[in-house]
Amino acid sequence: TKHHCDDEGLTGLWGEVSFPVVHVTNTMGMIETVTSTGGGVLAATGLNGVPFVPNMTDAFKQDSWKYGKICGKMSKWGVADIELKIGYNTIEMEKCHLNSYAGVVVPTGNKPQGHLMFEPIFGNNHHFGLMLGNNLGFELIHHGDHKVEMEWDTNSRVLFYNYQVRSYDLID
């Protein structure tokens, strides 16, 4: 069988750097209607000498709580993670191609601190990782200006252990 290389398809090494810039917004949508104050807020203090709060919304975001506060809307911009790949175009012909790569995931995103519930998170929770992948494609049908092609992509990655805080302080 004679193999004809595509004019633009060259075998060889290639590299790629990618990093998505994302915007994450979490809105609780919490609605509270106070129908009776029960005579108002007591002048007494609650836990650790902190004054009582007048409603549920204020209770979930009081300063004395270390973890598990709930805020109405939180928003954050950032780079999710940086992916660095180096690959090789093993086969690059007119009707088929095979590309393989290895790479690393560099953590640039954020991870939960536990102070706020449902805080906006982007990236892989600040995990470093390694990845391997392939792309195989071939032409099934070619008629005039029309083609039907099949692509098969694989991407395997392992993310390494890191320390995480996931705690809710429901009693001060």
Coordinates of N, CA and C in Angstrom, one line a residue:
T1 N 0.8 -1.2 0.0 CA 0.0 0.0 0.0 C 0.9 1.2 0.0
K2 N 0.6 2.2 -0.9 CA 1.3 3.4 -1.0 C 0.7 4.4 0.0
H3 N 1.5 5.0 0.9 CA 1.0 6.1 1.8 C 1.3 7.4 1.3
H4 N 0.3 8.3 1.1 CA 0.5 9.6 0.6 C 0.3 10.6 1.8
C5 N 1.4 11.4 2.1 CA 1.3 12.3 3.2 C 0.6 13.6 2.8
D6 N -0.2 14.1 3.6 CA -0.9 15.4 3.4 C 0.1 16.5 3.3
D7 N 0.0 17.5 2.5 CA 0.9 18.6 2.3 C 1.2 19.3 3.6
E8 N 0.1 19.5 4.4 CA 0.2 20.2 5.7 C 0.5 19.3 6.9
G9 N 0.4 18.0 6.7 CA 0.6 17.1 7.9 C 2.0 16.6 8.0
L10 N 2.7 17.1 8.9 CA 4.1 16.7 9.1 C 4.2 15.9 10.4
T11 N 4.9 14.8 10.3 CA 5.2 14.0 11.6 C 6.3 14.8 12.3
G12 N 6.2 14.6 13.6 CA 7.3 15.2 14.5 C 6.7 15.6 15.8
L13 N 7.6 16.3 16.6 CA 7.3 16.7 17.9 C 6.5 18.0 17.9
W14 N 5.7 18.2 18.9 CA 4.9 19.4 19.1 C 4.7 19.6 20.6
G15 N 4.4 20.8 21.0 CA 4.2 21.2 22.4 C 2.9 22.1 22.5
E16 N 2.3 22.1 23.6 CA 1.1 22.8 23.9 C 1.1 23.3 25.3
V17 N 0.6 24.6 25.4 CA 0.4 25.2 26.7 C -1.1 25.7 26.7
S18 N -1.9 25.3 27.7 CA -3.2 25.7 27.7 C -3.6 26.1 29.1
F19 N -4.4 27.1 29.3 CA -4.9 27.6 30.6 C -6.2 28.3 30.4
P20 N -7.3 27.7 30.9 CA -8.6 28.4 30.8 C -8.8 29.5 31.9
V21 N -9.2 30.6 31.4 CA -9.5 31.7 32.3 C -11.0 31.6 32.6
V22 N -11.4 31.4 33.8 CA -12.8 31.2 34.1 C -13.4 32.2 35.1
H23 N -14.7 32.3 35.1 CA -15.4 33.1 36.0 C -16.5 32.2 36.7
V24 N -16.5 32.1 38.0 CA -17.4 31.2 38.7 C -18.2 32.0 39.6
T25 N -19.6 31.9 39.5 CA -20.5 32.6 40.4 C -21.4 31.6 41.1
N26 N -21.5 31.6 42.4 CA -22.4 30.8 43.1 C -23.4 31.7 43.8
T27 N -24.7 31.4 43.6 CA -25.7 32.2 44.2 C -26.6 31.3 45.0
M28 N -26.7 31.5 46.3 CA -27.5 30.7 47.2 C -29.0 30.8 46.9
G29 N -29.5 32.0 46.5 CA -30.9 32.2 46.3 C -31.8 32.0 47.5
M30 N -31.1 32.3 48.7 CA -31.8 32.2 50.0 C -32.7 33.3 50.2
I31 N -34.0 33.0 50.5 CA -35.0 34.1 50.7 C -35.6 33.9 52.1
E32 N -35.6 34.9 52.9 CA -36.2 34.9 54.2 C -37.2 36.0 54.4
T33 N -38.4 35.6 54.9 CA -39.4 36.6 55.2 C -39.7 36.5 56.6
V34 N -39.4 37.5 57.4 CA -39.6 37.6 58.8 C -41.1 38.1 59.0
T35 N -41.9 37.2 59.5 CA -43.3 37.6 59.7 C -43.6 38.2 61.1
S36 N -42.7 37.8 62.1 CA -42.9 38.3 63.4 C -41.5 38.3 64.0
T37 N -41.1 39.4 64.6 CA -39.8 39.5 65.3 C -39.9 39.0 66.7
G38 N -41.0 38.6 67.2 CA -41.2 38.1 68.5 C -40.8 39.1 69.6
G39 N -40.9 40.3 69.3 CA -40.6 41.4 70.3 C -39.2 41.9 70.0
G40 N -38.5 41.5 69.0 CA -37.2 42.1 68.7 C -36.1 41.2 69.2
V41 N -34.9 41.7 69.0 CA -33.7 40.9 69.4 C -33.4 41.2 70.9
L42 N -33.1 40.1 71.6 CA -32.8 40.2 73.0 C -31.4 41.0 73.2
A43 N -31.3 41.7 74.2 CA -30.1 42.4 74.5 C -29.0 41.5 75.0
A44 N -29.4 40.3 75.4 CA -28.5 39.3 76.0 C -27.5 38.8 74.8
T45 N -26.5 38.1 75.2 CA -25.6 37.6 74.3 C -25.7 36.1 74.2
G46 N -25.2 35.6 73.1 CA -25.3 34.1 72.9 C -23.9 33.5 73.1
L47 N -23.5 32.6 72.3 CA -22.3 31.8 72.4 C -21.1 32.8 72.4
N48 N -20.1 32.6 73.3 CA -18.9 33.3 73.4 C -19.1 34.8 73.5
G49 N -20.2 35.2 74.1 CA -20.5 36.6 74.3 C -20.9 37.4 73.0
V50 N -21.2 36.7 72.0 CA -21.7 37.3 70.7 C -23.1 37.7 70.8
P51 N -23.6 38.8 70.4 CA -25.0 39.2 70.4 C -25.8 38.3 69.6
F52 N -27.1 38.1 70.0 CA -28.0 37.3 69.2 C -28.2 38.1 67.8
V53 N -28.5 37.3 66.8 CA -28.8 37.9 65.5 C -30.3 37.9 65.2
P54 N -30.8 38.9 64.5 CA -32.2 39.0 64.3 C -32.9 38.0 63.4
N55 N -32.1 37.4 62.5 CA -32.7 36.5 61.5 C -31.8 35.4 61.0
M56 N -32.3 34.5 60.3 CA -31.5 33.4 59.8 C -30.4 33.8 58.8
T57 N -30.6 34.8 57.9 CA -29.7 35.3 57.0 C -28.4 35.8 57.7
D58 N -28.6 36.6 58.8 CA -27.5 37.1 59.5 C -26.8 36.0 60.3
A59 N -27.6 35.1 60.8 CA -27.0 34.0 61.6 C -26.0 33.2 60.8
F60 N -26.3 32.9 59.5 CA -25.4 32.1 58.7 C -24.1 32.9 58.3
K61 N -24.0 34.2 58.5 CA -22.8 34.9 58.1 C -22.2 35.7 59.3
Q62 N -22.5 35.3 60.5 CA -22.0 36.0 61.6 C -20.5 35.8 61.8
D63 N -19.8 36.8 62.2 CA -18.3 36.9 62.3 C -17.7 35.8 63.2
S64 N -18.5 35.4 64.2 CA -17.9 34.5 65.2 C -17.7 33.1 64.7
W65 N -18.4 32.8 63.6 CA -18.3 31.4 63.0 C -16.9 31.4 62.3
K66 N -16.2 30.3 62.5 CA -14.9 30.1 61.8 C -15.1 29.5 60.4
Y67 N -16.0 28.5 60.4 CA -16.3 27.7 59.2 C -17.8 27.6 58.9
G68 N -18.1 27.3 57.6 CA -19.5 27.0 57.3 C -20.4 28.2 57.1
K69 N -19.9 29.4 57.0 CA -20.7 30.6 56.7 C -21.4 30.4 55.4
I70 N -22.6 31.0 55.3 CA -23.3 31.0 54.0 C -23.6 32.5 53.6
C71 N -23.1 32.8 52.4 CA -23.3 34.2 51.9 C -24.3 34.0 50.7
G72 N -24.9 35.1 50.4 CA -25.9 35.1 49.3 C -25.3 34.8 47.9
K73 N -24.2 35.6 47.5 CA -23.6 35.5 46.2 C -22.1 35.7 46.3
M74 N -21.4 34.7 45.7 CA -19.9 34.8 45.7 C -19.5 34.6 44.2
S75 N -18.5 35.4 43.8 CA -18.0 35.4 42.5 C -16.5 35.5 42.5
K76 N -15.8 34.8 41.5 CA -14.4 34.8 41.5 C -13.9 34.5 40.0
W77 N -12.8 35.2 39.6 CA -12.2 35.0 38.3 C -10.8 34.3 38.6
G78 N -10.3 33.5 37.7 CA -9.0 33.0 37.8 C -8.6 32.0 36.7
V79 N -7.4 31.5 36.7 CA -6.9 30.5 35.8 C -7.1 29.2 36.5
A80 N -7.9 28.3 35.8 CA -8.3 27.0 36.4 C -7.0 26.1 36.7
D81 N -6.3 25.8 35.7 CA -5.0 25.0 35.9 C -4.3 25.2 34.5
I82 N -3.0 25.1 34.6 CA -2.1 25.2 33.4 C -1.8 23.7 33.0
E83 N -2.0 23.4 31.7 CA -1.7 22.1 31.2 C -0.5 22.3 30.2
L84 N 0.6 21.5 30.4 CA 1.7 21.5 29.6 C 1.8 20.2 28.9
K85 N 1.9 20.1 27.6 CA 1.9 18.9 26.9 C 3.1 18.9 25.9
I86 N 3.7 17.7 25.7 CA 4.6 17.5 24.6 C 4.2 16.2 23.9
G87 N 4.1 16.3 22.6 CA 3.6 15.1 21.9 C 4.3 14.8 20.6
Y88 N 3.9 13.8 19.9 CA 4.5 13.4 18.7 C 3.4 12.9 17.7
N89 N 3.4 13.5 16.5 CA 2.5 13.0 15.5 C 3.1 11.8 14.8
T90 N 2.7 10.6 15.3 CA 3.2 9.4 14.8 C 2.9 9.1 13.4
I91 N 1.6 9.3 13.0 CA 1.1 9.0 11.7 C 0.3 10.3 11.3
E92 N 0.7 10.8 10.1 CA 0.0 12.0 9.6 C -0.1 11.8 8.1
M93 N -1.2 11.1 7.7 CA -1.5 10.9 6.3 C -2.7 11.6 5.8
E94 N -3.0 11.5 4.5 CA -4.2 12.2 3.9 C -5.5 11.7 4.6
K95 N -5.6 10.4 4.9 CA -6.8 9.8 5.3 C -6.8 9.4 6.8
C96 N -5.7 9.5 7.5 CA -5.7 9.1 8.9 C -4.5 9.8 9.6
H97 N -4.7 9.9 10.9 CA -3.6 10.5 11.8 C -3.6 9.9 13.2
L98 N -2.5 9.8 13.8 CA -2.3 9.4 15.2 C -1.4 10.3 15.9
N99 N -1.8 10.9 17.0 CA -1.0 11.8 17.8 C -1.0 11.3 19.2
S100 N 0.1 11.3 19.9 CA 0.2 10.9 21.3 C 0.9 12.0 22.0
Y101 N 0.6 12.1 23.4 CA 1.2 13.2 24.2 C 1.3 12.7 25.6
A102 N 2.2 13.4 26.3 CA 2.4 13.3 27.8 C 2.4 14.7 28.3
G103 N 2.0 14.9 29.6 CA 2.0 16.3 30.1 C 1.8 16.3 31.6
V104 N 1.8 17.5 32.1 CA 1.6 17.8 33.5 C 0.5 18.8 33.7
V105 N -0.2 18.7 34.8 CA -1.2 19.7 35.2 C -0.6 20.5 36.4
V106 N -0.4 21.8 36.1 CA 0.1 22.7 37.1 C -1.0 23.4 37.8
P107 N -1.2 23.2 39.1 CA -2.3 23.8 39.8 C -2.2 25.3 40.0
T108 N -3.2 26.0 39.4 CA -3.2 27.5 39.6 C -4.6 27.9 40.1
G109 N -5.5 27.0 40.1 CA -6.9 27.3 40.6 C -6.8 27.4 42.2
N110 N -8.0 27.5 42.7 CA -8.1 27.6 44.2 C -8.7 26.3 44.8
K111 N -8.7 26.2 46.1 CA -9.3 25.1 46.8 C -10.1 25.6 48.0
P112 N -11.1 24.9 48.4 CA -11.9 25.4 49.5 C -11.2 25.6 50.8
Q113 N -11.5 26.6 51.4 CA -10.9 26.9 52.7 C -11.8 26.5 53.9
G114 N -13.1 26.2 53.6 CA -14.0 25.8 54.6 C -14.7 26.9 55.3
H115 N -14.2 28.2 55.1 CA -14.8 29.3 55.8 C -16.2 29.6 55.3
L116 N -16.4 29.4 54.0 CA -17.7 29.7 53.4 C -18.2 28.4 52.7
M117 N -19.5 28.1 52.9 CA -20.1 27.0 52.1 C -20.3 27.4 50.7
F118 N -20.1 26.5 49.8 CA -20.4 26.7 48.4 C -19.6 27.9 47.8
E119 N -18.3 28.0 48.3 CA -17.5 29.0 47.7 C -17.1 28.7 46.3
P120 N -16.9 29.6 45.4 CA -16.6 29.4 44.0 C -15.2 28.7 43.9
I121 N -15.1 27.6 43.2 CA -13.9 26.8 43.0 C -13.7 26.6 41.6
F122 N -12.4 26.8 41.1 CA -12.1 26.5 39.7 C -10.8 25.7 39.7
G123 N -10.6 24.9 38.7 CA -9.4 24.0 38.6 C -9.7 22.7 39.3
N124 N -8.6 21.9 39.5 CA -8.7 20.6 40.1 C -8.4 20.6 41.6
N125 N -9.0 21.6 42.3 CA -8.8 21.6 43.7 C -7.4 21.7 44.2
H126 N -6.6 22.3 43.3 CA -5.1 22.6 43.6 C -4.3 21.3 43.6
H127 N -4.7 20.3 42.8 CA -3.9 19.1 42.7 C -2.9 19.2 41.6
F128 N -1.7 18.7 41.8 CA -0.7 18.6 40.7 C -1.0 17.2 40.0
G129 N -0.8 17.1 38.7 CA -1.1 15.9 38.0 C -0.2 15.6 36.8
L130 N -0.3 14.3 36.4 CA 0.3 13.9 35.2 C -0.7 13.4 34.2
M131 N -0.5 13.5 32.9 CA -1.5 13.0 31.9 C -0.8 12.4 30.7
L132 N -1.5 11.5 30.1 CA -1.2 10.8 28.8 C -2.4 10.8 27.9
G133 N -2.2 10.9 26.6 CA -3.3 10.9 25.8 C -3.0 10.6 24.3
N134 N -4.0 10.3 23.5 CA -3.9 10.0 22.1 C -5.1 10.6 21.4
N135 N -4.9 10.9 20.1 CA -5.9 11.3 19.2 C -5.7 10.5 17.9
L136 N -6.8 9.7 17.5 CA -6.7 8.9 16.3 C -7.9 9.3 15.5
G137 N -7.6 9.6 14.2 CA -8.7 10.0 13.3 C -8.5 9.4 12.0
F138 N -9.6 9.1 11.3 CA -9.6 8.5 10.0 C -10.8 8.9 9.2
E139 N -10.7 8.9 7.9 CA -11.7 9.2 7.0 C -12.5 8.0 6.7
L140 N -13.9 8.1 6.9 CA -14.7 6.9 6.5 C -15.2 7.0 5.1
I141 N -15.8 8.2 4.7 CA -16.4 8.4 3.4 C -15.9 9.7 2.9
H142 N -15.6 9.7 1.6 CA -15.2 11.0 0.9 C -16.0 11.0 -0.4
H143 N -16.8 12.0 -0.6 CA -17.6 12.1 -1.8 C -17.6 13.6 -2.2
G144 N -16.9 14.0 -3.2 CA -16.8 15.4 -3.7 C -16.2 16.3 -2.6
D145 N -17.0 17.3 -2.2 CA -16.5 18.2 -1.2 C -16.9 17.8 0.2
H146 N -17.5 16.6 0.3 CA -18.0 16.2 1.6 C -17.2 15.0 2.2
K147 N -17.0 15.0 3.5 CA -16.3 13.9 4.1 C -17.0 13.5 5.4
V148 N -16.9 12.2 5.7 CA -17.3 11.7 7.1 C -16.1 11.2 7.7
E149 N -15.7 11.7 8.8 CA -14.5 11.3 9.5 C -14.8 10.9 10.9
M150 N -14.0 10.0 11.5 CA -14.2 9.6 12.9 C -12.9 10.0 13.7
E151 N -13.2 10.5 14.9 CA -12.1 10.9 15.8 C -12.3 10.2 17.1
W152 N -11.2 9.7 17.6 CA -11.2 9.1 18.9 C -10.1 9.7 19.8
D153 N -10.5 10.3 20.9 CA -9.6 11.0 21.8 C -9.6 10.2 23.1
T154 N -8.4 10.1 23.7 CA -8.3 9.5 25.0 C -7.4 10.5 25.8
N155 N -7.8 10.7 27.1 CA -7.0 11.5 28.0 C -7.0 10.8 29.4
S156 N -5.9 10.4 29.9 CA -5.8 9.8 31.2 C -5.0 10.7 32.0
R157 N -5.4 10.9 33.3 CA -4.6 11.7 34.2 C -4.7 11.2 35.6
V158 N -3.6 11.4 36.4 CA -3.6 11.1 37.8 C -3.3 12.4 38.5
L159 N -4.2 12.7 39.5 CA -4.0 13.8 40.4 C -3.4 13.4 41.7
F160 N -2.4 14.1 42.2 CA -1.7 13.6 43.4 C -2.4 14.2 44.6
Y161 N -2.2 13.6 45.8 CA -2.8 13.9 47.0 C -2.4 15.3 47.5
N162 N -3.4 16.0 48.1 CA -3.1 17.3 48.8 C -4.0 17.4 50.0
Y163 N -3.7 18.3 50.9 CA -4.4 18.5 52.1 C -5.6 19.4 51.8
Q164 N -6.8 19.1 52.3 CA -8.0 19.9 52.0 C -8.8 20.1 53.3
V165 N -9.4 21.2 53.4 CA -10.3 21.6 54.5 C -11.7 21.6 54.0
R166 N -12.5 20.7 54.7 CA -13.9 20.7 54.3 C -14.7 20.5 55.6
S167 N -14.9 21.6 56.3 CA -15.4 21.5 57.6 C -16.6 22.6 57.8
Y168 N -17.6 22.2 58.6 CA -18.7 23.1 58.8 C -18.8 23.3 60.3
D169 N -18.7 24.6 60.8 CA -18.7 24.9 62.2 C -20.2 25.4 62.5
L170 N -21.0 24.4 62.8 CA -22.4 24.8 63.0 C -22.7 25.3 64.4
I171 N -21.8 25.1 65.3 CA -21.9 25.6 66.7 C -20.7 26.4 67.0
D172 N -20.7 27.6 66.6 CA -19.6 28.6 66.8 C -18.3 28.1 66.1

